[in-house]
Amino acid sequence: MMERTLVLLKPCTLQRGLVGEIISIFEKKGLHLCGMKMMQLDDAILNEHYAHLAQRPFFQRVKSSMEAAPIIAMCLEGVEAVTAVHALAGPTNGRNAPAGTIRGNYCMSCQENIVHTSDSHETATIEIKRFFRPEELYDWHPATFDYLYANDEY
Ligand SMILES: Nc1ncnc2c1ncn2[C@@H]1O[C@@H]2COP(=O)(O)O[C@H]2[C@H]1O
């Protein structure tokens, strides 16, 4: 099933000059961009985005870290994109994320862990709406589609 999912490149990724490299990983995998923009996040959007963490001791730290510099928000599309992108990101803590995943390859932190990715189809739908207006998302068919998914049943 063709799906869309949300990726945020966190402030640490901009600070470390890794934006192009991380976008390239998703592109090389075969996911295509439907929308992308730079944003400065504030408490209002972060209180909503991380509402499920509000009672956790690290909630303020997460918010400060996400407000420390701009982020890049991306909407990526592909067959089963939510699972594919979430798996590429790897487990939250970079220190024990497997080599080969983005977090496993690029970070040593639980907080400064390069990307946020939607963890389910339902969450992706909500998160894409949170970060993008409908007119900021583009429907297009990648010319490589048949090479990416040739003969697959989905
Ligand atoms: N101990 C922790 N457990 C889980 N998430 C944490 C922890 N400390 C900080 N975080 C941050 O909270 C974020 C929640 O979802 P993210 O995928 O954006 O990545 C997570 C981390 O950046």
XYZ file of C-alpha atoms and ligand atoms in Angstrom:
176
model
C 0.000 0.000 0.000
C 1.299 3.453 -0.967
C 1.752 5.456 2.256
C 3.045 8.790 3.454
C 5.050 9.310 6.615
C 6.618 12.191 8.517
C 10.316 12.682 9.180
C 11.790 15.527 11.203
C 15.510 16.193 10.872
C 16.262 17.397 14.399
C 18.281 20.505 15.350
C 21.325 18.290 16.058
C 21.274 17.167 12.425
C 21.415 20.755 11.180
C 24.094 21.651 13.724
C 26.223 18.714 12.643
C 25.871 19.430 8.926
C 24.185 16.097 8.202
C 21.007 17.306 6.462
C 22.018 16.367 2.914
C 23.447 13.027 3.984
C 20.311 11.965 5.851
C 17.931 13.082 3.084
C 20.094 11.119 0.670
C 19.671 7.920 2.711
C 15.895 8.100 2.320
C 16.169 8.962 -1.383
C 18.594 6.102 -2.058
C 16.268 3.691 -0.278
C 13.604 4.618 -2.824
C 11.292 6.893 -0.862
C 10.236 10.083 -2.561
C 9.601 13.514 -1.138
C 6.048 14.892 -1.205
C 6.849 17.932 0.928
C 9.778 19.515 2.725
C 10.331 22.704 4.725
C 12.474 24.336 7.377
C 10.711 25.356 10.593
C 11.515 26.810 13.985
C 9.438 24.762 16.447
C 7.891 26.275 19.577
C 6.225 25.015 22.757
C 2.758 25.010 21.174
C 3.542 22.471 18.435
C 5.900 20.448 20.668
C 3.353 20.141 23.480
C 1.059 18.554 20.893
C 3.684 16.480 19.095
C 5.154 15.054 22.309
C 1.901 15.018 24.371
C 2.419 11.284 25.036
C 5.686 12.170 26.862
C 4.273 14.995 29.010
C 4.636 13.027 32.245
C 8.140 11.749 31.474
C 11.084 13.323 33.352
C 12.821 14.229 30.064
C 9.854 16.131 28.570
C 11.338 19.625 29.043
C 14.686 18.439 27.739
C 13.077 17.044 24.593
C 11.333 20.361 23.988
C 14.450 22.488 24.597
C 16.453 20.261 22.300
C 13.835 20.508 19.533
C 13.669 24.320 19.893
C 17.443 24.850 19.945
C 17.729 25.424 16.159
C 15.419 24.968 13.158
C 14.321 21.527 11.975
C 13.603 20.155 8.496
C 10.163 18.557 8.156
C 9.729 16.047 5.342
C 6.796 14.045 4.092
C 8.031 10.870 2.373
C 6.016 8.492 0.228
C 6.479 4.858 -0.763
C 4.897 1.430 -0.453
C 4.739 0.656 3.311
C 6.708 3.860 3.875
C 5.867 4.131 7.587
C 7.508 0.820 8.462
C 10.410 1.278 6.034
C 11.302 4.752 7.322
C 10.866 3.859 11.008
C 13.127 0.822 10.545
C 15.793 2.921 8.798
C 15.811 5.347 11.758
C 16.469 2.518 14.219
C 15.846 2.386 17.997
C 15.696 5.669 19.965
C 19.075 5.433 21.663
C 21.894 5.819 19.141
C 24.357 4.109 21.476
C 22.673 0.751 21.084
C 20.936 1.207 17.741
C 22.189 -1.387 15.242
C 24.875 -0.359 12.769
C 23.263 0.291 9.432
C 20.369 2.278 10.889
C 20.531 6.077 10.812
C 20.777 6.351 14.601
C 23.188 3.424 14.758
C 25.460 5.075 12.210
C 25.204 8.749 13.119
C 24.662 9.306 16.851
C 25.635 8.394 20.403
C 22.589 9.905 22.116
C 19.013 9.119 23.084
C 17.961 12.754 22.815
C 20.087 14.060 19.948
C 19.103 11.145 17.759
C 19.076 12.744 14.283
C 15.490 12.061 13.193
C 11.947 11.699 14.363
C 9.862 9.278 12.299
C 6.173 8.371 12.592
C 5.683 5.011 14.297
C 2.358 3.895 12.751
C 0.055 4.658 9.848
C -2.407 6.400 12.210
C 0.331 8.528 13.801
C 1.735 9.425 10.375
C -1.627 10.782 9.218
C -1.914 12.964 12.338
C 1.725 14.097 12.258
C 1.709 15.030 8.547
C -1.340 17.244 9.200
C 0.445 18.800 12.173
C 3.443 19.906 10.114
C 2.058 20.469 6.584
C -0.878 22.301 5.065
C -2.512 20.349 2.188
C -1.156 22.789 -0.432
C 2.401 22.118 0.795
C 2.205 18.442 -0.259
C 2.702 17.325 -3.860
C 1.366 14.249 -5.661
C 3.808 12.989 -8.246
C 4.799 9.641 -9.686
C 8.524 8.840 -9.566
C 9.927 7.690 -12.910
C 11.811 4.923 -11.057
C 8.630 3.383 -9.589
C 8.640 0.210 -11.729
C 12.305 -0.415 -10.978
C 11.759 0.039 -7.246
C 8.739 -2.216 -6.907
C 8.870 -4.453 -10.017
C 6.718 -7.585 -9.690
C 5.979 -6.995 -6.003
C 2.470 -7.718 -4.807
C 1.104 -5.051 -2.542
N 14.889 8.310 27.912
C 14.272 8.578 26.763
N 13.437 7.660 26.206
C 12.786 7.916 25.044
N 12.906 9.075 24.338
C 13.727 9.996 24.857
C 14.428 9.800 26.072
N 15.151 10.903 26.316
C 14.929 11.729 25.308
N 14.062 11.204 24.416
C 13.591 11.876 23.197
O 12.173 11.833 23.091
C 11.881 11.642 21.721
C 10.547 11.040 21.399
O 10.475 10.559 20.085
P 11.638 10.802 19.029
O 11.567 9.709 18.008
O 11.540 12.203 18.533
O 12.995 10.657 19.836
C 12.949 10.688 21.248
C 14.175 11.249 21.925
O 14.768 12.291 21.178
